[in-house]
PDB file of C-alpha atoms in Angstrom:
ATOM      1  CA  MET R   1       0.000   0.000   0.000  1.00 59.00           C
ATOM      2  CA  GLY R   2       1.393   3.425  -0.974  1.00 69.00           C
ATOM      3  CA  VAL R   3       1.820   6.496   1.193  1.00 75.00           C
ATOM      4  CA  ASP R   4      -0.705   9.233   0.583  1.00 75.00           C
ATOM      5  CA  ILE R   5       1.077  12.592   0.364  1.00 79.00           C
ATOM      6  CA  LYS R   6      -0.883  15.749   1.076  1.00 82.00           C
ATOM      7  CA  HIS R   7      -0.118  18.345  -1.545  1.00 83.00           C
ATOM      8  CA  ASN R   8      -1.865  21.316   0.054  1.00 79.00           C
ATOM      9  CA  LYS R   9       1.409  22.720   1.466  1.00 81.00           C
ATOM     10  CA  ASP R  10       3.461  22.361  -1.735  1.00 82.00           C
ATOM     11  CA  ARG R  11       2.835  25.817  -3.186  1.00 83.00           C
ATOM     12  CA  LYS R  12       5.808  28.166  -2.882  1.00 85.00           C
ATOM     13  CA  VAL R  13       4.702  31.786  -2.957  1.00 86.00           C
ATOM     14  CA  VAL R  14       6.846  34.020  -5.161  1.00 90.00           C
ATOM     15  CA  ARG R  15       5.898  37.652  -5.519  1.00 91.00           C
ATOM     16  CA  ILE R  16       5.574  39.059  -9.017  1.00 94.00           C
ATOM     17  CA  ALA R  17       4.398  42.511  -7.880  1.00 95.00           C
ATOM     18  CA  PRO R  18       4.619  44.491  -4.648  1.00 95.00           C
ATOM     19  CA  ARG R  19       1.745  44.130  -2.207  1.00 95.00           C
ATOM     20  CA  SER R  20       1.949  47.853  -1.458  1.00 93.00           C
ATOM     21  CA  GLU R  21      -0.290  50.346  -3.249  1.00 95.00           C
ATOM     22  CA  ASP R  22       2.395  53.068  -3.080  1.00 95.00           C
ATOM     23  CA  ILE R  23       2.377  54.746  -6.500  1.00 97.00           C
ATOM     24  CA  TYR R  24       6.056  55.727  -6.327  1.00 96.00           C
ATOM     25  CA  LEU R  25       7.074  52.155  -5.538  1.00 97.00           C
ATOM     26  CA  ARG R  26       4.909  50.969  -8.438  1.00 97.00           C
ATOM     27  CA  LEU R  27       6.696  53.417 -10.780  1.00 97.00           C
ATOM     28  CA  LEU R  28      10.077  52.082  -9.645  1.00 97.00           C
ATOM     29  CA  VAL R  29       8.831  48.547 -10.312  1.00 97.00           C
ATOM     30  CA  LYS R  30       7.832  49.561 -13.843  1.00 97.00           C
ATOM     31  CA  LEU R  31      11.261  51.097 -14.420  1.00 97.00           C
ATOM     32  CA  TYR R  32      13.283  48.165 -13.066  1.00 97.00           C
ATOM     33  CA  ARG R  33      11.013  45.596 -14.735  1.00 97.00           C
ATOM     34  CA  PHE R  34      11.891  47.304 -18.038  1.00 97.00           C
ATOM     35  CA  LEU R  35      15.614  47.402 -17.179  1.00 97.00           C
ATOM     36  CA  ALA R  36      15.625  43.756 -16.046  1.00 97.00           C
ATOM     37  CA  ARG R  37      13.947  42.704 -19.289  1.00 96.00           C
ATOM     38  CA  ARG R  38      15.969  44.822 -21.721  1.00 96.00           C
ATOM     39  CA  THR R  39      19.412  44.606 -20.128  1.00 95.00           C
ATOM     40  CA  ASN R  40      21.324  41.471 -19.353  1.00 91.00           C
ATOM     41  CA  SER R  41      22.245  42.718 -15.887  1.00 94.00           C
ATOM     42  CA  LYS R  42      21.744  40.579 -12.794  1.00 96.00           C
ATOM     43  CA  PHE R  43      21.829  43.786 -10.720  1.00 97.00           C
ATOM     44  CA  ASN R  44      18.477  44.968 -12.128  1.00 97.00           C
ATOM     45  CA  ARG R  45      16.847  41.591 -11.499  1.00 97.00           C
ATOM     46  CA  ILE R  46      17.988  41.671  -7.868  1.00 97.00           C
ATOM     47  CA  ILE R  47      16.705  45.244  -7.385  1.00 97.00           C
ATOM     48  CA  LEU R  48      13.351  44.281  -8.899  1.00 97.00           C
ATOM     49  CA  LYS R  49      13.046  41.226  -6.648  1.00 96.00           C
ATOM     50  CA  ARG R  50      13.859  43.294  -3.562  1.00 97.00           C
ATOM     51  CA  LEU R  51      11.322  45.976  -4.507  1.00 97.00           C
ATOM     52  CA  PHE R  52       8.636  43.270  -4.272  1.00 96.00           C
ATOM     53  CA  MET R  53       9.650  42.269  -0.747  1.00 95.00           C
ATOM     54  CA  SER R  54       7.721  42.957   2.426  1.00 94.00           C
ATOM     55  CA  LYS R  55       8.998  45.444   4.984  1.00 94.00           C
ATOM     56  CA  ILE R  56      10.260  42.636   7.241  1.00 94.00           C
ATOM     57  CA  ASN R  57      12.438  41.385   4.390  1.00 95.00           C
ATOM     58  CA  ARG R  58      13.806  44.904   3.724  1.00 96.00           C
ATOM     59  CA  PRO R  59      15.603  45.499   7.045  1.00 96.00           C
ATOM     60  CA  PRO R  60      17.263  48.847   7.814  1.00 97.00           C
ATOM     61  CA  LEU R  61      20.974  49.455   7.422  1.00 97.00           C
ATOM     62  CA  SER R  62      22.960  51.896   9.554  1.00 97.00           C
ATOM     63  CA  ILE R  63      25.480  54.399   8.245  1.00 97.00           C
ATOM     64  CA  ALA R  64      28.129  52.751  10.447  1.00 96.00           C
ATOM     65  CA  ARG R  65      27.784  49.468   8.536  1.00 96.00           C
ATOM     66  CA  ILE R  66      27.830  51.337   5.220  1.00 96.00           C
ATOM     67  CA  ALA R  67      31.011  53.160   6.282  1.00 95.00           C
ATOM     68  CA  ARG R  68      32.599  49.815   7.243  1.00 94.00           C
ATOM     69  CA  LYS R  69      31.779  48.284   3.853  1.00 93.00           C
ATOM     70  CA  LEU R  70      33.115  51.363   2.018  1.00 92.00           C
ATOM     71  CA  LYS R  71      36.642  51.112   3.484  1.00 89.00           C
ATOM     72  CA  ASN R  72      38.225  50.100   0.168  1.00 84.00           C
ATOM     73  CA  ALA R  73      35.707  51.572  -2.286  1.00 83.00           C
ATOM     74  CA  GLU R  74      35.022  55.237  -1.590  1.00 82.00           C
ATOM     75  CA  ASP R  75      34.080  56.087  -5.187  1.00 90.00           C
ATOM     76  CA  LYS R  76      31.274  53.502  -5.425  1.00 95.00           C
ATOM     77  CA  THR R  77      27.564  54.095  -4.847  1.00 96.00           C
ATOM     78  CA  VAL R  78      25.932  52.109  -2.053  1.00 97.00           C
ATOM     79  CA  VAL R  79      22.513  50.746  -3.059  1.00 97.00           C
ATOM     80  CA  VAL R  80      20.070  49.791  -0.290  1.00 97.00           C
ATOM     81  CA  VAL R  81      16.556  48.605  -1.111  1.00 97.00           C
ATOM     82  CA  GLY R  82      15.257  49.690   2.282  1.00 97.00           C
ATOM     83  CA  THR R  83      15.948  52.306   4.931  1.00 97.00           C
ATOM     84  CA  VAL R  84      19.281  53.877   5.849  1.00 98.00           C
ATOM     85  CA  THR R  85      19.361  54.850   9.524  1.00 97.00           C
ATOM     86  CA  ASN R  86      21.628  56.961  11.713  1.00 97.00           C
ATOM     87  CA  ASP R  87      24.136  55.414  14.109  1.00 96.00           C
ATOM     88  CA  LEU R  88      25.301  57.467  17.087  1.00 96.00           C
ATOM     89  CA  ARG R  89      28.195  55.082  17.778  1.00 94.00           C
ATOM     90  CA  ILE R  90      30.117  56.390  14.750  1.00 94.00           C
ATOM     91  CA  PHE R  91      31.587  59.865  15.233  1.00 94.00           C
ATOM     92  CA  ASP R  92      32.912  60.839  11.830  1.00 94.00           C
ATOM     93  CA  VAL R  93      30.916  59.802   8.780  1.00 94.00           C
ATOM     94  CA  PRO R  94      33.008  59.427   5.599  1.00 94.00           C
ATOM     95  CA  LYS R  95      31.939  60.920   2.301  1.00 95.00           C
ATOM     96  CA  MET R  96      29.585  58.442   0.649  1.00 95.00           C
ATOM     97  CA  SER R  97      27.118  58.196  -2.190  1.00 96.00           C
ATOM     98  CA  VAL R  98      23.944  56.388  -1.130  1.00 97.00           C
ATOM     99  CA  CYS R  99      20.889  55.246  -3.075  1.00 98.00           C
ATOM    100  CA  ALA R 100      18.013  54.059  -0.866  1.00 98.00           C
ATOM    101  CA  LEU R 101      14.253  53.849  -0.755  1.00 97.00           C
ATOM    102  CA  ARG R 102      14.242  55.896   2.446  1.00 97.00           C
ATOM    103  CA  VAL R 103      16.835  57.718   4.557  1.00 98.00           C
ATOM    104  CA  THR R 104      16.051  58.903   8.077  1.00 98.00           C
ATOM    105  CA  GLU R 105      16.357  62.600   8.796  1.00 98.00           C
ATOM    106  CA  ALA R 106      19.378  62.316  11.103  1.00 97.00           C
ATOM    107  CA  ALA R 107      21.205  60.003   8.686  1.00 98.00           C
ATOM    108  CA  ARG R 108      20.433  62.368   5.793  1.00 97.00           C
ATOM    109  CA  ASP R 109      21.885  65.331   7.720  1.00 97.00           C
ATOM    110  CA  ARG R 110      25.073  63.464   8.622  1.00 97.00           C
ATOM    111  CA  ILE R 111      25.670  62.120   5.101  1.00 97.00           C
ATOM    112  CA  LEU R 112      25.132  65.516   3.473  1.00 97.00           C
ATOM    113  CA  LYS R 113      27.259  67.284   6.111  1.00 97.00           C
ATOM    114  CA  ALA R 114      30.144  64.899   5.338  1.00 96.00           C
ATOM    115  CA  GLY R 115      29.980  65.947   1.680  1.00 96.00           C
ATOM    116  CA  GLY R 116      28.184  62.835   0.493  1.00 96.00           C
ATOM    117  CA  GLU R 117      25.099  62.537  -1.671  1.00 97.00           C
ATOM    118  CA  ILE R 118      21.772  60.723  -1.500  1.00 98.00           C
ATOM    119  CA  ILE R 119      20.102  59.715  -4.748  1.00 97.00           C
ATOM    120  CA  THR R 120      16.881  57.942  -5.635  1.00 97.00           C
ATOM    121  CA  PHE R 121      16.476  54.747  -7.643  1.00 97.00           C
ATOM    122  CA  ASP R 122      15.351  56.557 -10.794  1.00 95.00           C
ATOM    123  CA  GLN R 123      18.482  58.734 -10.612  1.00 97.00           C
ATOM    124  CA  LEU R 124      20.533  55.556 -10.158  1.00 97.00           C
ATOM    125  CA  ALA R 125      18.899  54.049 -13.254  1.00 97.00           C
ATOM    126  CA  THR R 126      20.008  57.018 -15.360  1.00 97.00           C
ATOM    127  CA  ARG R 127      23.470  57.153 -13.787  1.00 96.00           C
ATOM    128  CA  SER R 128      24.325  53.460 -13.979  1.00 96.00           C
ATOM    129  CA  PRO R 129      21.622  51.386 -15.678  1.00 96.00           C
ATOM    130  CA  LEU R 130      23.664  48.176 -15.454  1.00 96.00           C
ATOM    131  CA  GLY R 131      24.733  48.679 -11.836  1.00 95.00           C
ATOM    132  CA  GLU R 132      28.374  49.447 -12.527  1.00 95.00           C
ATOM    133  CA  ASN R 133      30.389  51.045  -9.693  1.00 95.00           C
ATOM    134  CA  THR R 134      27.746  50.120  -7.118  1.00 96.00           C
ATOM    135  CA  ILE R 135      27.733  48.056  -3.939  1.00 96.00           C
ATOM    136  CA  LEU R 136      24.435  46.333  -3.187  1.00 97.00           C
ATOM    137  CA  LEU R 137      23.880  46.012   0.585  1.00 97.00           C
ATOM    138  CA  GLN R 138      21.058  44.918   2.846  1.00 95.00           C
ATOM    139  CA  GLY R 139      20.509  44.808   6.589  1.00 94.00           C
ATOM    140  CA  CYS R 140      20.422  41.717   8.760  1.00 94.00           C
ATOM    141  CA  ARG R 141      16.951  40.139   8.756  1.00 93.00           C
ATOM    142  CA  LYS R 142      17.515  38.331  12.052  1.00 93.00           C
ATOM    143  CA  ALA R 143      18.287  41.569  13.938  1.00 91.00           C
ATOM    144  CA  ARG R 144      14.606  42.301  14.645  1.00 90.00           C
ATOM    145  CA  ARG R 145      13.566  42.077  18.279  1.00 91.00           C
ATOM    146  CA  ALA R 146      10.733  39.723  17.303  1.00 91.00           C
ATOM    147  CA  GLU R 147      13.293  37.251  15.934  1.00 89.00           C
ATOM    148  CA  THR R 148      14.602  36.637  19.462  1.00 88.00           C
ATOM    149  CA  GLN R 149      11.308  34.924  20.334  1.00 89.00           C
ATOM    150  CA  PHE R 150      11.654  32.257  17.625  1.00 83.00           C
TER     151      PHE R 150
END
């Protein structure tokens, strides 16, 4: 006699569009869907996939971690599909070029005061459509306080 396998848990959910109704996010999805289709760049496919993600899967990234990753590559643009936050533990912020969905007010002030720049994803698409001279970073997903309960 064979084993009956239940197939009601087999479906793997893959997002093909963002759940959010934010019109600006939807415009970015249109732009990067075009770039992912017309260019042969893996960078655009990754950006598009991350734009679909939920807020839990787009964790914040502090300017201290960005500064640490930029030790050897000061001329590159840091791309974060999520929020860039301030970090009071770092005293001097280096000059950096950041592209993010959102930057907190304190982090924005510190980056601009250091002589850096903050650009949006549509500006990044015109500046480097294939993702050249960029560093793609994301925050730690397990750093949420809720993750300590699991």
